[in-house]
PDB file of C-alpha atoms in Angstrom:
ATOM      1  CA  MET A  66      70.027  15.443   5.633  1.00  0.00           C
ATOM      2  CA  GLU A  67      67.709  13.684   3.183  1.00  0.00           C
ATOM      3  CA  GLY A  68      64.796  15.909   4.163  1.00  0.00           C
ATOM      4  CA  GLY A  69      66.585  19.084   3.027  1.00  0.00           C
ATOM      5  CA  ARG A  70      68.312  17.899  -0.143  1.00  0.00           C
ATOM      6  CA  VAL A  71      67.935  19.898  -3.370  1.00  0.00           C
ATOM      7  CA  ARG A  72      68.549  18.698  -6.939  1.00  0.00           C
ATOM      8  CA  ARG A  73      70.920  20.993  -8.847  1.00  0.00           C
ATOM      9  CA  GLY A  74      73.051  20.258 -11.899  1.00  0.00           C
ATOM     10  CA  GLY A  75      72.100  16.599 -11.878  1.00  0.00           C
ATOM     11  CA  LYS A  76      73.314  16.086  -8.275  1.00  0.00           C
ATOM     12  CA  TRP A  77      71.745  16.157  -4.850  1.00  0.00           C
ATOM     13  CA  HIS A  78      72.947  19.084  -2.702  1.00  0.00           C
ATOM     14  CA  VAL A  79      72.455  18.803   1.066  1.00  0.00           C
ATOM     15  CA  GLN A  80      72.726  21.041   4.117  1.00  0.00           C
ATOM     16  CA  SER A  81      76.084  21.187   5.847  1.00  0.00           C
ATOM     17  CA  ARG A  82      75.236  23.050   9.100  1.00  0.00           C
ATOM     18  CA  TYR A  83      73.016  21.503  11.752  1.00  0.00           C
ATOM     19  CA  ARG A  84      71.776  22.382  15.224  1.00  0.00           C
ATOM     20  CA  LEU A  85      70.664  19.780  17.762  1.00  0.00           C
ATOM     21  CA  LEU A  86      68.242  20.906  20.491  1.00  0.00           C
ATOM     22  CA  LEU A  87      68.568  18.902  23.708  1.00  0.00           C
ATOM     23  CA  ASN A  88      66.901  18.924  27.096  1.00  0.00           C
ATOM     24  CA  PRO A  89      69.197  20.591  29.695  1.00  0.00           C
ATOM     25  CA  SER A  90      69.479  17.319  31.632  1.00  0.00           C
ATOM     26  CA  ASP A  91      70.793  15.553  28.517  1.00  0.00           C
ATOM     27  CA  LEU A  92      73.404  18.264  27.980  1.00  0.00           C
ATOM     28  CA  VAL A  93      74.615  17.874  31.563  1.00  0.00           C
ATOM     29  CA  ALA A  94      74.853  14.114  30.977  1.00  0.00           C
ATOM     30  CA  LEU A  95      77.255  14.779  28.090  1.00  0.00           C
ATOM     31  CA  SER A  96      79.979  15.919  30.458  1.00  0.00           C
ATOM     32  CA  GLY A  97      83.344  14.921  29.024  1.00  0.00           C
ATOM     33  CA  ARG A  98      81.944  14.584  25.490  1.00  0.00           C
ATOM     34  CA  GLU A  99      83.154  17.946  24.163  1.00  0.00           C
ATOM     35  CA  ALA A 100      84.282  16.220  20.972  1.00  0.00           C
ATOM     36  CA  LEU A 101      80.755  14.970  20.188  1.00  0.00           C
ATOM     37  CA  PRO A 102      79.806  17.791  17.740  1.00  0.00           C
ATOM     38  CA  ALA A 103      82.939  17.123  15.688  1.00  0.00           C
ATOM     39  CA  GLU A 104      82.259  13.375  15.743  1.00  0.00           C
ATOM     40  CA  LEU A 105      78.710  13.937  14.502  1.00  0.00           C
ATOM     41  CA  ALA A 106      79.979  16.251  11.763  1.00  0.00           C
ATOM     42  CA  ASP A 107      82.396  13.555  10.597  1.00  0.00           C
ATOM     43  CA  THR A 108      79.525  11.051  10.532  1.00  0.00           C
ATOM     44  CA  LEU A 109      77.479  13.417   8.356  1.00  0.00           C
ATOM     45  CA  ARG A 110      80.375  13.900   5.956  1.00  0.00           C
ATOM     46  CA  GLU A 111      80.850  10.144   5.611  1.00  0.00           C
ATOM     47  CA  HIS A 112      77.136   9.622   5.037  1.00  0.00           C
ATOM     48  CA  ALA A 113      77.077  12.308   2.324  1.00  0.00           C
ATOM     49  CA  ARG A 114      80.111  10.711   0.648  1.00  0.00           C
ATOM     50  CA  ARG A 115      78.485   7.265   0.612  1.00  0.00           C
ATOM     51  CA  ARG A 116      75.246   8.609  -0.851  1.00  0.00           C
ATOM     52  CA  GLY A 117      76.967  10.802  -3.439  1.00  0.00           C
ATOM     53  CA  TYR A 118      75.555  14.024  -1.995  1.00  0.00           C
ATOM     54  CA  VAL A 119      77.217  17.404  -2.574  1.00  0.00           C
ATOM     55  CA  LEU A 120      78.095  19.439   0.526  1.00  0.00           C
ATOM     56  CA  ASP A 121      78.611  23.165  -0.001  1.00  0.00           C
ATOM     57  CA  ALA A 122      80.833  23.317   3.102  1.00  0.00           C
ATOM     58  CA  ARG A 123      82.407  21.011   5.647  1.00  0.00           C
ATOM     59  CA  PRO A 124      79.620  19.705   7.926  1.00  0.00           C
ATOM     60  CA  SER A 125      79.252  21.325  11.328  1.00  0.00           C
ATOM     61  CA  VAL A 126      77.046  20.444  14.300  1.00  0.00           C
ATOM     62  CA  ARG A 127      76.160  22.757  17.192  1.00  0.00           C
ATOM     63  CA  LEU A 128      74.452  21.566  20.383  1.00  0.00           C
ATOM     64  CA  GLU A 129      71.852  23.831  21.965  1.00  0.00           C
ATOM     65  CA  VAL A 130      69.458  23.294  24.845  1.00  0.00           C
ATOM     66  CA  SER A 131      65.723  23.816  25.181  1.00  0.00           C
ATOM     67  CA  GLN A 132      63.393  23.317  28.118  1.00  0.00           C
ATOM     68  CA  ARG A 133      60.685  22.398  25.565  1.00  0.00           C
ATOM     69  CA  VAL A 134      62.521  19.286  24.363  1.00  0.00           C
ATOM     70  CA  ASN A 135      61.731  16.163  26.370  1.00  0.00           C
ATOM     71  CA  ALA A 136      64.572  14.403  28.135  1.00  0.00           C
ATOM     72  CA  GLY A 137      65.998  11.712  25.879  1.00  0.00           C
ATOM     73  CA  ASP A 138      64.839  13.443  22.681  1.00  0.00           C
ATOM     74  CA  VAL A 139      66.701  15.649  20.233  1.00  0.00           C
ATOM     75  CA  VAL A 140      65.293  18.107  17.688  1.00  0.00           C
ATOM     76  CA  VAL A 141      67.410  18.431  14.541  1.00  0.00           C
ATOM     77  CA  LEU A 142      67.474  21.781  12.741  1.00  0.00           C
ATOM     78  CA  THR A 143      69.465  23.208   9.871  1.00  0.00           C
ATOM     79  CA  ASP A 144      70.687  26.794   9.798  1.00  0.00           C
ATOM     80  CA  ASP A 145      67.796  27.550   7.425  1.00  0.00           C
ATOM     81  CA  ASP A 146      65.341  26.768  10.234  1.00  0.00           C
ATOM     82  CA  GLY A 147      65.455  30.149  11.980  1.00  0.00           C
ATOM     83  CA  PRO A 148      62.971  32.313  13.910  1.00  0.00           C
ATOM     84  CA  SER A 149      60.599  32.484  10.921  1.00  0.00           C
ATOM     85  CA  ALA A 150      60.219  28.709  10.995  1.00  0.00           C
ATOM     86  CA  ALA A 151      59.460  28.824  14.721  1.00  0.00           C
ATOM     87  CA  ALA A 152      56.839  31.525  14.159  1.00  0.00           C
ATOM     88  CA  ALA A 153      55.241  29.531  11.368  1.00  0.00           C
ATOM     89  CA  SER A 154      54.751  26.589  13.718  1.00  0.00           C
ATOM     90  CA  HIS A 155      52.159  28.649  15.611  1.00  0.00           C
ATOM     91  CA  THR A 156      49.941  29.162  12.552  1.00  0.00           C
ATOM     92  CA  ALA A 157      50.279  26.017  10.480  1.00  0.00           C
ATOM     93  CA  ASP A 158      50.160  22.290  11.077  1.00  0.00           C
ATOM     94  CA  PRO A 159      53.687  20.856  11.161  1.00  0.00           C
ATOM     95  CA  PRO A 160      54.706  18.395   8.472  1.00  0.00           C
ATOM     96  CA  PRO A 161      54.567  14.696   9.422  1.00  0.00           C
ATOM     97  CA  ALA A 162      58.363  14.636   9.980  1.00  0.00           C
ATOM     98  CA  ALA A 163      57.957  17.151  12.799  1.00  0.00           C
ATOM     99  CA  GLN A 164      55.664  14.987  14.888  1.00  0.00           C
ATOM    100  CA  GLN A 165      58.401  13.047  16.670  1.00  0.00           C
ATOM    101  CA  ALA A 166      61.867  13.776  17.959  1.00  0.00           C
ATOM    102  CA  VAL A 167      64.644  11.387  17.065  1.00  0.00           C
ATOM    103  CA  PRO A 168      66.487   9.525  19.858  1.00  0.00           C
ATOM    104  CA  ALA A 169      69.262  11.489  21.547  1.00  0.00           C
ATOM    105  CA  GLN A 170      72.215   9.533  20.225  1.00  0.00           C
ATOM    106  CA  PRO A 171      74.748  10.001  17.416  1.00  0.00           C
ATOM    107  CA  PRO A 172      73.696   8.637  14.017  1.00  0.00           C
ATOM    108  CA  ARG A 173      75.374   5.329  13.189  1.00  0.00           C
ATOM    109  CA  PRO A 174      76.701   4.913   9.619  1.00  0.00           C
ATOM    110  CA  SER A 175      75.524   1.311   9.312  1.00  0.00           C
ATOM    111  CA  GLY A 176      73.848   1.655   5.916  1.00  0.00           C
ATOM    112  CA  PRO A 177      71.494   3.844   3.885  1.00  0.00           C
ATOM    113  CA  SER A 178      68.350   2.446   5.556  1.00  0.00           C
ATOM    114  CA  SER A 179      69.535   3.402   9.054  1.00  0.00           C
ATOM    115  CA  THR A 180      70.644   6.947   8.364  1.00  0.00           C
ATOM    116  CA  GLN A 181      67.299   8.682   7.740  1.00  0.00           C
ATOM    117  CA  HIS A 182      66.852  11.623  10.144  1.00  0.00           C
ATOM    118  CA  HIS A 183      63.949  14.025  10.500  1.00  0.00           C
ATOM    119  CA  LEU A 184      64.466  17.780  10.307  1.00  0.00           C
ATOM    120  CA  GLU A 185      62.075  19.243  12.853  1.00  0.00           C
ATOM    121  CA  GLN A 186      60.633  22.642  13.591  1.00  0.00           C
ATOM    122  CA  PRO A 187      61.834  24.035  16.945  1.00  0.00           C
ATOM    123  CA  PRO A 188      59.295  23.933  19.783  1.00  0.00           C
ATOM    124  CA  ALA A 189      57.723  27.309  20.574  1.00  0.00           C
ATOM    125  CA  GLY A 190      59.926  29.342  22.887  1.00  0.00           C
ATOM    126  CA  SER A 191      62.858  26.971  22.573  1.00  0.00           C
ATOM    127  CA  THR A 192      66.598  27.644  22.989  1.00  0.00           C
ATOM    128  CA  ASN A 193      66.239  29.582  26.230  1.00  0.00           C
ATOM    129  CA  VAL A 194      69.589  28.487  27.627  1.00  0.00           C
ATOM    130  CA  TYR A 195      72.755  30.256  26.487  1.00  0.00           C
ATOM    131  CA  SER A 196      74.429  28.861  23.390  1.00  0.00           C
ATOM    132  CA  ALA A 197      77.542  30.783  22.473  1.00  0.00           C
ATOM    133  CA  ALA A 198      78.954  31.853  19.153  1.00  0.00           C
ATOM    134  CA  ARG A 199      82.229  30.456  20.492  1.00  0.00           C
ATOM    135  CA  PRO A 200      81.876  27.186  22.434  1.00  0.00           C
ATOM    136  CA  THR A 201      84.014  28.423  25.319  1.00  0.00           C
ATOM    137  CA  ALA A 202      82.507  31.834  26.043  1.00  0.00           C
ATOM    138  CA  PRO A 203      78.734  32.426  26.242  1.00  0.00           C
ATOM    139  CA  ARG A 204      77.811  36.100  26.079  1.00  0.00           C
ATOM    140  CA  ALA A 205      76.508  36.668  29.597  1.00  0.00           C
ATOM    141  CA  THR A 206      77.171  38.641  32.761  1.00  0.00           C
ATOM    142  CA  LEU A 207      76.905  37.303  36.291  1.00  0.00           C
ATOM    143  CA  ALA A 208      75.266  39.707  38.779  1.00  0.00           C
ATOM    144  CA  VAL A 209      76.379  38.827  42.321  1.00  0.00           C
ATOM    145  CA  ARG A 210      74.291  40.000  45.279  1.00  0.00           C
ATOM    146  CA  ALA A 211      75.492  39.310  48.837  1.00  0.00           C
ATOM    147  CA  PRO A 212      73.831  40.516  52.069  1.00  0.00           C
ATOM    148  CA  GLY A 213      74.715  44.145  52.806  1.00  0.00           C
ATOM    149  CA  GLN A 214      77.013  44.397  49.796  1.00  0.00           C
ATOM    150  CA  PRO A 215      76.646  46.344  46.522  1.00  0.00           C
ATOM    151  CA  VAL A 216      75.861  44.373  43.382  1.00  0.00           C
ATOM    152  CA  VAL A 217      78.990  43.122  41.613  1.00  0.00           C
ATOM    153  CA  ARG A 218      78.871  42.147  37.944  1.00  0.00           C
ATOM    154  CA  ARG A 219      81.373  39.868  36.266  1.00  0.00           C
ATOM    155  CA  ALA A 220      81.546  38.966  32.582  1.00  0.00           C
ATOM    156  CA  VAL A 221      81.586  35.263  31.780  1.00  0.00           C
ATOM    157  CA  ASP A 222      84.759  34.677  29.764  1.00  0.00           C
ATOM    158  CA  GLY A 223      84.781  30.894  29.423  1.00  0.00           C
ATOM    159  CA  THR A 224      86.918  30.188  32.499  1.00  0.00           C
ATOM    160  CA  THR A 225      85.570  28.321  35.513  1.00  0.00           C
ATOM    161  CA  LEU A 226      84.293  30.656  38.240  1.00  0.00           C
ATOM    162  CA  ARG A 227      84.497  29.181  41.731  1.00  0.00           C
ATOM    163  CA  ILE A 228      82.128  30.619  44.313  1.00  0.00           C
ATOM    164  CA  GLY A 229      82.323  30.568  48.106  1.00  0.00           C
ATOM    165  CA  ARG A 230      83.523  32.254  51.299  1.00  0.00           C
ATOM    166  CA  ALA A 231      87.185  31.283  50.909  1.00  0.00           C
ATOM    167  CA  SER A 232      89.533  33.901  49.496  1.00  0.00           C
ATOM    168  CA  ASP A 233      90.854  31.568  46.767  1.00  0.00           C
ATOM    169  CA  ASN A 234      87.502  31.637  44.932  1.00  0.00           C
ATOM    170  CA  GLU A 235      87.006  33.791  41.856  1.00  0.00           C
ATOM    171  CA  ILE A 236      83.781  35.070  43.443  1.00  0.00           C
ATOM    172  CA  VAL A 237      84.096  35.547  47.198  1.00  0.00           C
ATOM    173  CA  LEU A 238      80.845  35.905  49.179  1.00  0.00           C
ATOM    174  CA  ALA A 239      80.830  37.357  52.690  1.00  0.00           C
ATOM    175  CA  ASP A 240      77.863  35.201  53.658  1.00  0.00           C
ATOM    176  CA  SER A 241      77.955  32.905  56.703  1.00  0.00           C
ATOM    177  CA  ARG A 242      75.424  30.539  55.079  1.00  0.00           C
ATOM    178  CA  VAL A 243      77.690  29.969  52.085  1.00  0.00           C
ATOM    179  CA  SER A 244      80.304  27.193  52.232  1.00  0.00           C
ATOM    180  CA  ARG A 245      83.994  27.962  51.794  1.00  0.00           C
ATOM    181  CA  HIS A 246      83.891  26.303  48.378  1.00  0.00           C
ATOM    182  CA  HIS A 247      80.194  26.329  47.625  1.00  0.00           C
ATOM    183  CA  ALA A 248      79.794  26.013  43.847  1.00  0.00           C
ATOM    184  CA  GLN A 249      81.234  26.780  40.449  1.00  0.00           C
ATOM    185  CA  ILE A 250      80.049  28.026  37.065  1.00  0.00           C
ATOM    186  CA  SER A 251      81.730  26.507  34.020  1.00  0.00           C
ATOM    187  CA  VAL A 252      81.134  26.315  30.281  1.00  0.00           C
ATOM    188  CA  ARG A 253      80.284  22.997  28.683  1.00  0.00           C
ATOM    189  CA  LEU A 254      79.537  22.633  24.973  1.00  0.00           C
ATOM    190  CA  GLY A 255      78.847  26.349  24.764  1.00  0.00           C
ATOM    191  CA  THR A 256      76.415  26.440  27.697  1.00  0.00           C
ATOM    192  CA  LEU A 257      76.749  27.777  31.248  1.00  0.00           C
ATOM    193  CA  ILE A 258      76.656  24.974  33.812  1.00  0.00           C
ATOM    194  CA  TYR A 259      76.172  25.616  37.551  1.00  0.00           C
ATOM    195  CA  THR A 260      77.535  22.896  39.840  1.00  0.00           C
ATOM    196  CA  ASP A 261      77.025  22.774  43.613  1.00  0.00           C
ATOM    197  CA  LEU A 262      80.211  21.448  45.251  1.00  0.00           C
ATOM    198  CA  ASN A 263      78.393  19.466  47.960  1.00  0.00           C
ATOM    199  CA  SER A 264      77.796  22.624  49.967  1.00  0.00           C
ATOM    200  CA  THR A 265      76.269  22.488  53.446  1.00  0.00           C
ATOM    201  CA  ASN A 266      73.192  24.614  52.758  1.00  0.00           C
ATOM    202  CA  GLY A 267      72.801  23.839  49.064  1.00  0.00           C
ATOM    203  CA  SER A 268      71.915  25.870  45.970  1.00  0.00           C
ATOM    204  CA  TYR A 269      68.405  26.682  44.777  1.00  0.00           C
ATOM    205  CA  LEU A 270      66.757  27.653  41.500  1.00  0.00           C
ATOM    206  CA  GLN A 271      63.146  28.794  41.741  1.00  0.00           C
ATOM    207  CA  GLY A 272      62.878  27.229  45.172  1.00  0.00           C
ATOM    208  CA  SER A 273      64.158  23.805  44.133  1.00  0.00           C
ATOM    209  CA  ARG A 274      67.518  22.508  45.297  1.00  0.00           C
ATOM    210  CA  VAL A 275      69.888  21.809  42.428  1.00  0.00           C
ATOM    211  CA  GLN A 276      73.163  19.908  42.164  1.00  0.00           C
ATOM    212  CA  GLU A 277      74.063  20.643  38.545  1.00  0.00           C
ATOM    213  CA  ILE A 278      72.006  22.542  35.997  1.00  0.00           C
ATOM    214  CA  ALA A 279      72.298  24.394  32.687  1.00  0.00           C
ATOM    215  CA  LEU A 280      71.676  28.115  33.161  1.00  0.00           C
ATOM    216  CA  GLY A 281      69.538  30.364  30.994  1.00  0.00           C
ATOM    217  CA  PRO A 282      69.029  34.139  30.733  1.00  0.00           C
ATOM    218  CA  HIS A 283      67.648  35.742  33.906  1.00  0.00           C
ATOM    219  CA  ASP A 284      67.991  32.541  35.956  1.00  0.00           C
ATOM    220  CA  VAL A 285      68.598  33.326  39.635  1.00  0.00           C
ATOM    221  CA  ILE A 286      70.591  30.900  41.782  1.00  0.00           C
ATOM    222  CA  GLN A 287      70.220  31.354  45.549  1.00  0.00           C
ATOM    223  CA  LEU A 288      72.979  30.197  47.878  1.00  0.00           C
ATOM    224  CA  GLY A 289      72.687  31.157  51.523  1.00  0.00           C
ATOM    225  CA  GLY A 290      71.462  34.737  51.628  1.00  0.00           C
ATOM    226  CA  SER A 291      73.159  35.559  48.323  1.00  0.00           C
ATOM    227  CA  THR A 292      71.999  35.325  44.713  1.00  0.00           C
ATOM    228  CA  LEU A 293      73.638  34.933  41.319  1.00  0.00           C
ATOM    229  CA  THR A 294      71.672  36.250  38.333  1.00  0.00           C
ATOM    230  CA  ILE A 295      72.478  35.489  34.701  1.00  0.00           C
ATOM    231  CA  GLU A 296      72.137  38.669  32.657  1.00  0.00           C
ATOM    232  CA  PRO A 297      72.446  38.918  28.857  1.00  0.00           C
ATOM    233  CA  ALA A 298      75.664  40.698  27.906  1.00  0.00           C
ATOM    234  CA  GLN A 299      75.131  44.192  26.492  1.00  0.00           C
TER     235      GLN A 299
END
């Protein structure tokens, strides 16, 4: 907040919209913390009030994920830090504040000296996991391919999609190597999360077995002889 303040009319004006880039594993670890963005926004508002800063709008915080952010770190961006800022990072040395990521934990309003946060440039090629305009419905389509069956596409609408051989699943796969209730795809903090439901033969992404993972565009999950591909919505 301090790094982006501007002096106007004798008062300090500060940014009100922030984005936090997290490693996918850290986002998965935040299961059950859907209220965290709102809590962080309230912390920012209280900090601005204590310091006498002017906010042009009610603070908001959006969590996004990036494979380029190390686990345990968080990169803090404002809405002014867009694609042009990312492109500039390829051609110019970053400012000293961009050399380190801040710890992945909510800021604690314990006093002015403990509430300094760096605004960082996004790592090159960041945010490659879906972050939705609405936190419950990423814009994506699931392409389902089962052995000997035509491709079926289903829009992701924010509801949990259960996957398996049993008829009570939202996505039923006629695949003998798929468990009756094999896995599910849900939305958590605006991101698609794939969870294997302790299936017999497991789920794989790029040849590695996965239990729970944040999904990005064009990711392909293999279960049995079937695949699930995340396609950007048209």
